[in-house]
PDB file of C-alpha atoms in Angstrom:
ATOM      1  CA  MET A   1     108.943 116.571  95.375  1.00  0.00           C
ATOM      2  CA  THR A   2     105.731 117.070  91.785  1.00  0.00           C
ATOM      3  CA  ASP A   3     107.409 119.401  89.112  1.00  0.00           C
ATOM      4  CA  PHE A   4     104.264 121.608  88.646  1.00  0.00           C
ATOM      5  CA  ASN A   5     106.031 123.434  85.750  1.00  0.00           C
ATOM      6  CA  LYS A   6     106.117 120.044  83.483  1.00  0.00           C
ATOM      7  CA  ILE A   7     102.624 119.146  84.372  1.00  0.00           C
ATOM      8  CA  LYS A   8     101.738 123.094  83.409  1.00  0.00           C
ATOM      9  CA  GLU A   9     103.511 122.905  79.421  1.00  0.00           C
ATOM     10  CA  TYR A  10     102.165 119.166  79.056  1.00  0.00           C
ATOM     11  CA  TYR A  11      99.106 120.252  79.547  1.00  0.00           C
ATOM     12  CA  LYS A  12      99.325 123.675  77.462  1.00  0.00           C
ATOM     13  CA  ASN A  13      98.822 121.787  74.193  1.00  0.00           C
ATOM     14  CA  PHE A  14      96.895 119.009  75.110  1.00  0.00           C
ATOM     15  CA  ASP A  15      93.160 119.183  74.287  1.00  0.00           C
ATOM     16  CA  GLU A  16      91.223 117.678  76.676  1.00  0.00           C
ATOM     17  CA  ASP A  17      87.107 118.146  75.893  1.00  0.00           C
ATOM     18  CA  ASN A  18      87.897 116.608  72.462  1.00  0.00           C
ATOM     19  CA  ARG A  19      89.478 113.340  74.256  1.00  0.00           C
ATOM     20  CA  LEU A  20      86.663 113.102  76.051  1.00  0.00           C
ATOM     21  CA  VAL A  21      84.443 113.130  73.495  1.00  0.00           C
ATOM     22  CA  LYS A  22      85.836 112.468  70.110  1.00  0.00           C
ATOM     23  CA  ASP A  23      88.058 109.950  70.981  1.00  0.00           C
ATOM     24  CA  ASN A  24      86.876 106.846  71.301  1.00  0.00           C
ATOM     25  CA  SER A  25      89.039 105.892  74.740  1.00  0.00           C
ATOM     26  CA  GLY A  26      88.021 109.630  75.933  1.00  0.00           C
ATOM     27  CA  LYS A  27      84.213 108.530  74.938  1.00  0.00           C
ATOM     28  CA  LEU A  28      83.791 105.564  76.773  1.00  0.00           C
ATOM     29  CA  GLU A  29      85.259 107.120  80.219  1.00  0.00           C
ATOM     30  CA  TYR A  30      83.266 110.250  80.061  1.00  0.00           C
ATOM     31  CA  GLU A  31      80.223 108.378  79.376  1.00  0.00           C
ATOM     32  CA  MET A  32      80.924 105.692  82.313  1.00  0.00           C
ATOM     33  CA  THR A  33      81.703 109.085  84.406  1.00  0.00           C
ATOM     34  CA  LEU A  34      78.603 110.666  83.950  1.00  0.00           C
ATOM     35  CA  LYS A  35      77.007 107.626  85.433  1.00  0.00           C
ATOM     36  CA  LYS A  36      79.004 107.507  88.152  1.00  0.00           C
ATOM     37  CA  LEU A  37      78.411 111.103  89.243  1.00  0.00           C
ATOM     38  CA  LYS A  38      74.690 110.764  88.173  1.00  0.00           C
ATOM     39  CA  LYS A  39      74.155 107.582  90.293  1.00  0.00           C
ATOM     40  CA  TYR A  40      75.595 109.114  93.600  1.00  0.00           C
ATOM     41  CA  LEU A  41      75.442 113.376  93.229  1.00  0.00           C
ATOM     42  CA  PRO A  42      73.014 115.035  95.001  1.00  0.00           C
ATOM     43  CA  GLN A  43      70.102 116.762  93.151  1.00  0.00           C
ATOM     44  CA  THR A  44      71.029 119.765  93.933  1.00  0.00           C
ATOM     45  CA  GLY A  45      74.160 121.286  94.676  1.00  0.00           C
ATOM     46  CA  THR A  46      77.889 123.276  94.889  1.00  0.00           C
ATOM     47  CA  ILE A  47      80.042 121.471  93.280  1.00  0.00           C
ATOM     48  CA  LEU A  48      84.408 122.108  92.916  1.00  0.00           C
ATOM     49  CA  ASP A  49      85.471 120.782  90.065  1.00  0.00           C
ATOM     50  CA  LEU A  50      89.479 120.637  90.798  1.00  0.00           C
ATOM     51  CA  GLY A  51      91.679 119.516  87.995  1.00  0.00           C
ATOM     52  CA  GLY A  52      88.674 120.122  85.544  1.00  0.00           C
ATOM     53  CA  ALA A  53      90.681 121.149  82.777  1.00  0.00           C
ATOM     54  CA  THR A  54      89.128 123.574  80.260  1.00  0.00           C
ATOM     55  CA  GLY A  55      85.729 122.074  82.539  1.00  0.00           C
ATOM     56  CA  ILE A  56      83.603 119.777  80.338  1.00  0.00           C
ATOM     57  CA  TYR A  57      82.125 118.180  83.518  1.00  0.00           C
ATOM     58  CA  THR A  58      81.653 121.191  85.034  1.00  0.00           C
ATOM     59  CA  PHE A  59      79.721 122.985  81.687  1.00  0.00           C
ATOM     60  CA  THR A  60      77.531 120.003  81.674  1.00  0.00           C
ATOM     61  CA  LEU A  61      76.478 119.351  84.810  1.00  0.00           C
ATOM     62  CA  ALA A  62      76.100 123.373  84.905  1.00  0.00           C
ATOM     63  CA  LYS A  63      73.142 122.582  82.277  1.00  0.00           C
ATOM     64  CA  GLU A  64      71.516 120.647  84.746  1.00  0.00           C
ATOM     65  CA  GLY A  65      71.477 123.318  87.472  1.00  0.00           C
ATOM     66  CA  TYR A  66      74.581 122.460  89.751  1.00  0.00           C
ATOM     67  CA  LYS A  67      76.455 125.241  90.503  1.00  0.00           C
ATOM     68  CA  MET A  68      80.090 124.567  89.176  1.00  0.00           C
ATOM     69  CA  TYR A  69      83.877 126.105  90.511  1.00  0.00           C
ATOM     70  CA  LEU A  70      86.131 124.949  88.459  1.00  0.00           C
ATOM     71  CA  ALA A  71      89.992 124.735  89.202  1.00  0.00           C
ATOM     72  CA  ASP A  72      93.014 123.798  87.118  1.00  0.00           C
ATOM     73  CA  LEU A  73      96.773 124.262  87.640  1.00  0.00           C
ATOM     74  CA  SER A  74      96.734 125.453  83.878  1.00  0.00           C
ATOM     75  CA  PRO A  75      96.391 128.529  83.131  1.00  0.00           C
ATOM     76  CA  ASP A  76      96.231 128.201  79.682  1.00  0.00           C
ATOM     77  CA  LEU A  77      93.494 125.250  80.164  1.00  0.00           C
ATOM     78  CA  ILE A  78      91.269 128.565  82.377  1.00  0.00           C
ATOM     79  CA  LEU A  79      91.917 130.587  79.685  1.00  0.00           C
ATOM     80  CA  LYS A  80      90.150 128.390  77.802  1.00  0.00           C
ATOM     81  CA  ALA A  81      87.800 127.892  80.288  1.00  0.00           C
ATOM     82  CA  LYS A  82      86.996 131.065  80.895  1.00  0.00           C
ATOM     83  CA  GLU A  83      86.350 131.989  77.038  1.00  0.00           C
ATOM     84  CA  LYS A  84      83.586 129.266  76.992  1.00  0.00           C
ATOM     85  CA  ALA A  85      82.132 130.210  80.014  1.00  0.00           C
ATOM     86  CA  LYS A  86      81.431 133.729  79.003  1.00  0.00           C
ATOM     87  CA  ARG A  87      80.327 132.500  75.573  1.00  0.00           C
ATOM     88  CA  GLU A  88      77.842 130.176  76.938  1.00  0.00           C
ATOM     89  CA  ASN A  89      77.110 132.504  79.846  1.00  0.00           C
ATOM     90  CA  ASN A  90      75.387 130.437  82.299  1.00  0.00           C
ATOM     91  CA  SER A  91      75.411 131.619  85.699  1.00  0.00           C
ATOM     92  CA  ASN A  92      75.828 128.402  87.668  1.00  0.00           C
ATOM     93  CA  VAL A  93      79.412 128.482  85.769  1.00  0.00           C
ATOM     94  CA  ILE A  94      80.516 130.393  89.162  1.00  0.00           C
ATOM     95  CA  SER A  95      84.258 130.881  88.567  1.00  0.00           C
ATOM     96  CA  CYS A  96      87.326 129.423  86.762  1.00  0.00           C
ATOM     97  CA  ASP A  97      90.480 129.633  88.687  1.00  0.00           C
ATOM     98  CA  VAL A  98      94.215 128.377  88.372  1.00  0.00           C
ATOM     99  CA  VAL A  99      94.309 126.893  91.331  1.00  0.00           C
ATOM    100  CA  ASN A 100      97.152 124.008  92.621  1.00  0.00           C
ATOM    101  CA  ALA A 101      95.327 120.972  94.524  1.00  0.00           C
ATOM    102  CA  ILE A 102      97.548 120.703  96.989  1.00  0.00           C
ATOM    103  CA  ASP A 103      96.430 124.769  98.392  1.00  0.00           C
ATOM    104  CA  LEU A 104      93.062 125.225  98.257  1.00  0.00           C
ATOM    105  CA  SER A 105      92.878 128.293 100.101  1.00  0.00           C
ATOM    106  CA  ILE A 106      90.909 130.240  98.034  1.00  0.00           C
ATOM    107  CA  TYR A 107      88.071 128.646  99.105  1.00  0.00           C
ATOM    108  CA  GLU A 108      86.122 128.990 102.546  1.00  0.00           C
ATOM    109  CA  ASN A 109      85.728 126.083 105.103  1.00  0.00           C
ATOM    110  CA  GLU A 110      82.800 123.576 103.959  1.00  0.00           C
ATOM    111  CA  LYS A 111      81.785 125.516 101.295  1.00  0.00           C
ATOM    112  CA  PHE A 112      80.989 122.445  98.769  1.00  0.00           C
ATOM    113  CA  ASP A 113      78.522 119.811  98.375  1.00  0.00           C
ATOM    114  CA  VAL A 114      81.030 117.955  95.894  1.00  0.00           C
ATOM    115  CA  VAL A 115      84.232 117.763  94.972  1.00  0.00           C
ATOM    116  CA  PHE A 116      85.685 116.370  92.039  1.00  0.00           C
ATOM    117  CA  LEU A 117      89.552 115.515  92.029  1.00  0.00           C
ATOM    118  CA  LEU A 118      89.610 113.622  88.487  1.00  0.00           C
ATOM    119  CA  GLY A 119      92.935 114.451  87.389  1.00  0.00           C
ATOM    120  CA  PRO A 120      95.792 115.732  90.736  1.00  0.00           C
ATOM    121  CA  LEU A 121      96.196 112.219  91.958  1.00  0.00           C
ATOM    122  CA  TYR A 122      97.524 111.397  88.817  1.00  0.00           C
ATOM    123  CA  HIS A 123     100.202 113.659  88.974  1.00  0.00           C
ATOM    124  CA  LEU A 124     101.202 113.964  92.360  1.00  0.00           C
ATOM    125  CA  LEU A 125     104.654 112.152  92.902  1.00  0.00           C
ATOM    126  CA  ASP A 126     104.980 112.884  97.098  1.00  0.00           C
ATOM    127  CA  GLU A 127     103.095 111.691  99.345  1.00  0.00           C
ATOM    128  CA  THR A 128     103.181 115.179 101.653  1.00  0.00           C
ATOM    129  CA  GLU A 129     101.540 116.354  98.110  1.00  0.00           C
ATOM    130  CA  ARG A 130      98.956 113.674  98.366  1.00  0.00           C
ATOM    131  CA  ASN A 131      98.134 113.817 102.047  1.00  0.00           C
ATOM    132  CA  LYS A 132      97.649 118.036 101.542  1.00  0.00           C
ATOM    133  CA  CYS A 133      95.881 117.902  98.275  1.00  0.00           C
ATOM    134  CA  ILE A 134      93.097 115.256 100.435  1.00  0.00           C
ATOM    135  CA  LYS A 135      93.313 117.439 103.983  1.00  0.00           C
ATOM    136  CA  GLU A 136      92.965 120.300 101.612  1.00  0.00           C
ATOM    137  CA  VAL A 137      89.409 118.619  99.943  1.00  0.00           C
ATOM    138  CA  ASN A 138      88.160 117.578 102.923  1.00  0.00           C
ATOM    139  CA  ARG A 139      88.120 121.287 104.100  1.00  0.00           C
ATOM    140  CA  VAL A 140      86.383 123.087 101.699  1.00  0.00           C
ATOM    141  CA  LEU A 141      83.870 120.064 101.601  1.00  0.00           C
ATOM    142  CA  LYS A 142      80.843 120.724 104.273  1.00  0.00           C
ATOM    143  CA  LYS A 143      79.844 117.128 106.750  1.00  0.00           C
ATOM    144  CA  GLU A 144      79.227 114.264 104.906  1.00  0.00           C
ATOM    145  CA  GLY A 145      79.911 116.079 101.442  1.00  0.00           C
ATOM    146  CA  LEU A 146      81.528 114.001  98.527  1.00  0.00           C
ATOM    147  CA  VAL A 147      84.421 113.306  96.632  1.00  0.00           C
ATOM    148  CA  PHE A 148      84.950 111.771  93.689  1.00  0.00           C
ATOM    149  CA  ALA A 149      88.853 111.024  93.235  1.00  0.00           C
ATOM    150  CA  SER A 150      89.847 109.484  89.905  1.00  0.00           C
ATOM    151  CA  PHE A 151      93.685 107.718  90.122  1.00  0.00           C
ATOM    152  CA  ILE A 152      95.689 105.465  87.570  1.00  0.00           C
ATOM    153  CA  PRO A 153      96.187 102.335  89.204  1.00  0.00           C
ATOM    154  CA  TYR A 154      99.631 100.798  89.534  1.00  0.00           C
ATOM    155  CA  LEU A 155      99.333  97.992  87.060  1.00  0.00           C
ATOM    156  CA  SER A 156      97.613  99.755  84.186  1.00  0.00           C
ATOM    157  CA  GLY A 157     100.098 102.456  84.340  1.00  0.00           C
ATOM    158  CA  SER A 158     103.100 100.989  85.235  1.00  0.00           C
ATOM    159  CA  ILE A 159     102.132  97.715  82.122  1.00  0.00           C
ATOM    160  CA  ALA A 160     102.148 101.110  79.742  1.00  0.00           C
ATOM    161  CA  ILE A 161     105.246 102.498  80.294  1.00  0.00           C
ATOM    162  CA  VAL A 162     106.608  99.605  78.982  1.00  0.00           C
ATOM    163  CA  ASP A 163     103.665 100.309  75.780  1.00  0.00           C
ATOM    164  CA  ARG A 164     105.420 103.736  75.969  1.00  0.00           C
ATOM    165  CA  PHE A 165     108.758 103.268  75.181  1.00  0.00           C
ATOM    166  CA  PHE A 166     107.664 100.722  71.716  1.00  0.00           C
ATOM    167  CA  ARG A 167     106.017 104.459  70.550  1.00  0.00           C
ATOM    168  CA  HIS A 168     108.132 106.988  72.475  1.00  0.00           C
ATOM    169  CA  PRO A 169     111.398 105.348  73.831  1.00  0.00           C
ATOM    170  CA  GLU A 170     112.726 109.031  74.284  1.00  0.00           C
ATOM    171  CA  GLN A 171     110.832 109.014  76.993  1.00  0.00           C
ATOM    172  CA  VAL A 172     111.219 105.503  78.140  1.00  0.00           C
ATOM    173  CA  ASN A 173     114.581 103.687  79.629  1.00  0.00           C
ATOM    174  CA  VAL A 174     115.717 101.055  82.262  1.00  0.00           C
ATOM    175  CA  ASN A 175     116.252 102.943  85.366  1.00  0.00           C
ATOM    176  CA  ASN A 176     112.602 104.586  85.142  1.00  0.00           C
ATOM    177  CA  LEU A 177     110.994 101.625  83.991  1.00  0.00           C
ATOM    178  CA  LYS A 178     111.822 100.431  87.012  1.00  0.00           C
ATOM    179  CA  GLU A 179     111.456 103.457  88.641  1.00  0.00           C
ATOM    180  CA  THR A 180     108.066 103.028  88.207  1.00  0.00           C
ATOM    181  CA  PHE A 181     107.329  99.579  88.744  1.00  0.00           C
ATOM    182  CA  ASN A 182     109.311 100.033  92.048  1.00  0.00           C
ATOM    183  CA  THR A 183     107.265 102.731  93.404  1.00  0.00           C
ATOM    184  CA  GLY A 184     104.542 103.770  90.623  1.00  0.00           C
ATOM    185  CA  LYS A 185     106.295 107.425  89.959  1.00  0.00           C
ATOM    186  CA  PHE A 186     107.211 108.072  86.675  1.00  0.00           C
ATOM    187  CA  ASN A 187     109.314 110.540  85.399  1.00  0.00           C
ATOM    188  CA  ASN A 188     109.318 111.375  81.934  1.00  0.00           C
ATOM    189  CA  LEU A 189     112.773 111.815  80.474  1.00  0.00           C
ATOM    190  CA  ASP A 190     111.255 113.741  77.836  1.00  0.00           C
ATOM    191  CA  LYS A 191     109.717 117.437  77.468  1.00  0.00           C
ATOM    192  CA  SER A 192     106.588 115.364  75.513  1.00  0.00           C
ATOM    193  CA  GLY A 193     104.528 113.189  76.513  1.00  0.00           C
ATOM    194  CA  PHE A 194     102.777 112.310  79.892  1.00  0.00           C
ATOM    195  CA  GLN A 195     104.694 114.241  82.851  1.00  0.00           C
ATOM    196  CA  GLU A 196     104.675 113.279  86.397  1.00  0.00           C
ATOM    197  CA  GLY A 197     103.384 109.805  87.131  1.00  0.00           C
ATOM    198  CA  TYR A 198     101.796 108.514  89.728  1.00  0.00           C
ATOM    199  CA  TYR A 199     100.176 104.964  89.508  1.00  0.00           C
ATOM    200  CA  PRO A 200      98.878 103.901  93.158  1.00  0.00           C
ATOM    201  CA  THR A 201      97.246 100.308  93.818  1.00  0.00           C
ATOM    202  CA  SER A 202      93.620 100.981  94.835  1.00  0.00           C
ATOM    203  CA  ASN A 203      94.562  99.505  98.146  1.00  0.00           C
ATOM    204  CA  GLU A 204      96.972 102.685  98.082  1.00  0.00           C
ATOM    205  CA  ILE A 205      94.213 105.121  97.205  1.00  0.00           C
ATOM    206  CA  GLU A 206      91.669 103.697 100.231  1.00  0.00           C
ATOM    207  CA  GLU A 207      94.430 104.443 102.915  1.00  0.00           C
ATOM    208  CA  LEU A 208      94.910 107.854 101.615  1.00  0.00           C
ATOM    209  CA  LEU A 209      91.610 108.955 101.766  1.00  0.00           C
ATOM    210  CA  LYS A 210      90.469 106.636 105.381  1.00  0.00           C
ATOM    211  CA  LYS A 211      93.467 108.329 107.328  1.00  0.00           C
ATOM    212  CA  ASN A 212      91.782 112.011 105.637  1.00  0.00           C
ATOM    213  CA  ARG A 213      88.118 111.262 106.806  1.00  0.00           C
ATOM    214  CA  PHE A 214      86.583 109.641 104.032  1.00  0.00           C
ATOM    215  CA  GLU A 215      84.175 107.081 104.155  1.00  0.00           C
ATOM    216  CA  LYS A 216      84.483 104.554 101.196  1.00  0.00           C
ATOM    217  CA  ILE A 217      81.329 104.426  99.020  1.00  0.00           C
ATOM    218  CA  ASP A 218      82.344 103.053  96.388  1.00  0.00           C
ATOM    219  CA  ILE A 219      85.818 102.186  94.444  1.00  0.00           C
ATOM    220  CA  SER A 220      85.914 101.034  90.127  1.00  0.00           C
ATOM    221  CA  SER A 221      86.912 101.436  87.090  1.00  0.00           C
ATOM    222  CA  ILE A 222      85.675 103.476  84.914  1.00  0.00           C
ATOM    223  CA  ARG A 223      86.534 102.052  81.529  1.00  0.00           C
ATOM    224  CA  ASP A 224      86.553  98.545  82.751  1.00  0.00           C
ATOM    225  CA  PHE A 225      87.278  95.595  80.237  1.00  0.00           C
ATOM    226  CA  GLY A 226      86.145  98.310  77.403  1.00  0.00           C
ATOM    227  CA  TYR A 227      89.883  99.820  77.797  1.00  0.00           C
ATOM    228  CA  GLU A 228      92.075  99.259  74.979  1.00  0.00           C
ATOM    229  CA  LYS A 229      88.566  97.768  72.556  1.00  0.00           C
ATOM    230  CA  GLU A 230      86.978 101.590  72.648  1.00  0.00           C
ATOM    231  CA  ASP A 231      86.920 101.613  69.438  1.00  0.00           C
ATOM    232  CA  ASN A 232      85.844  97.981  68.704  1.00  0.00           C
ATOM    233  CA  ILE A 233      82.987  98.415  71.013  1.00  0.00           C
ATOM    234  CA  TYR A 234      81.806 102.092  69.219  1.00  0.00           C
ATOM    235  CA  ASP A 235      81.460 100.130  66.299  1.00  0.00           C
ATOM    236  CA  ILE A 236      79.139  97.308  67.234  1.00  0.00           C
ATOM    237  CA  LYS A 237      76.109  97.795  64.362  1.00  0.00           C
ATOM    238  CA  ASP A 238      73.706  96.202  66.951  1.00  0.00           C
ATOM    239  CA  LYS A 239      72.213  98.152  69.266  1.00  0.00           C
ATOM    240  CA  GLU A 240      71.322  94.697  71.613  1.00  0.00           C
ATOM    241  CA  MET A 241      74.535  93.471  71.664  1.00  0.00           C
ATOM    242  CA  PHE A 242      76.046  97.538  71.520  1.00  0.00           C
ATOM    243  CA  ASP A 243      73.832  97.854  75.540  1.00  0.00           C
ATOM    244  CA  ALA A 244      74.550  94.253  76.061  1.00  0.00           C
ATOM    245  CA  VAL A 245      78.079  94.907  76.101  1.00  0.00           C
ATOM    246  CA  LEU A 246      77.712  98.502  78.297  1.00  0.00           C
ATOM    247  CA  ASP A 247      75.437  97.004  80.887  1.00  0.00           C
ATOM    248  CA  LEU A 248      78.489  94.446  81.803  1.00  0.00           C
ATOM    249  CA  ILE A 249      81.287  97.244  81.796  1.00  0.00           C
ATOM    250  CA  GLU A 250      79.164  98.446  84.700  1.00  0.00           C
ATOM    251  CA  LYS A 251      78.490  95.093  86.366  1.00  0.00           C
ATOM    252  CA  THR A 252      82.051  94.225  86.160  1.00  0.00           C
ATOM    253  CA  ALA A 253      83.777  97.064  87.055  1.00  0.00           C
ATOM    254  CA  SER A 254      84.091  96.490  90.617  1.00  0.00           C
ATOM    255  CA  LEU A 255      86.106  93.569  90.386  1.00  0.00           C
ATOM    256  CA  PRO A 256      90.030  93.658  91.588  1.00  0.00           C
ATOM    257  CA  GLU A 257      91.093  92.294  88.569  1.00  0.00           C
ATOM    258  CA  ILE A 258      89.044  95.332  86.327  1.00  0.00           C
ATOM    259  CA  ILE A 259      89.655  98.080  88.312  1.00  0.00           C
ATOM    260  CA  GLU A 260      94.310  97.623  88.575  1.00  0.00           C
ATOM    261  CA  LEU A 261      94.361  96.622  84.966  1.00  0.00           C
ATOM    262  CA  CYS A 262      91.839  98.684  82.900  1.00  0.00           C
ATOM    263  CA  GLY A 263      92.799 102.253  82.926  1.00  0.00           C
ATOM    264  CA  HIS A 264      91.626 105.191  85.184  1.00  0.00           C
ATOM    265  CA  ALA A 265      89.444 104.202  88.204  1.00  0.00           C
ATOM    266  CA  MET A 266      87.386 105.691  90.618  1.00  0.00           C
ATOM    267  CA  PHE A 267      87.116 105.949  94.690  1.00  0.00           C
ATOM    268  CA  ILE A 268      83.384 107.946  95.369  1.00  0.00           C
ATOM    269  CA  GLY A 269      83.887 108.623  99.202  1.00  0.00           C
ATOM    270  CA  LYS A 270      82.150 110.584 102.156  1.00  0.00           C
ATOM    271  CA  LYS A 271      83.182 112.518 104.229  1.00  0.00           C
ATOM    272  CA  GLY A 272      83.445 111.532 107.879  1.00  0.00           C
ATOM    273  CA  ILE A 273      82.030 113.633 110.663  1.00  0.00           C
TER     274      ILE A 273
END
């Protein structure tokens, strides 16, 4: 089972908003994610940003007229979001609530046009928990509502644990390294660093959503071959070359090899009738 307290402690001091706008790796992810959202989102609607941290997507889309409900496991991140909501005073940010993604009982059936699931599947170690999460997402979505579900693909996540050993050997030993490659589950040996990691294949994600009555619209990388090349990409001075690289990143994002090896990926699906 997932130790949710470990996840709360990890995100207590994690600056998600700055990761996505100041760090180049986060910046590329943010820009590519926004493009995907805007490509598939309805023109108007009510959105649950589940696992949305301090609400970078919530506040961005609220400014564009969407009715946004922000939810996250971390009380600390939700407190920061509430402070931001008070400062911005945007009536489209309806609520900011502390919520575990496997229990959405504070929301009624068929309340939302869209659910963002842009974090919880990184951490839910147990299959039962993942099924509860997706069943709950299905329940709160309107008929033919959309889900945007991010995940860390198996090969990308598992290989990253080898890299983590090089940088933080206190977090990784032979046993939890082998466990990650054998099961896709990472249990950090230390209190610092990413906690309770789950790395599924894209086929596992598709099956998880399919058996919970979601029809696949798209599955693709949200970092693509720009993964770990972000600083170089944003350092390109030639605008024509920069635009060409970003265009190619988008065009190759659905290749299976890219999805499995290039950081975070996203499943986009529609609730079946």
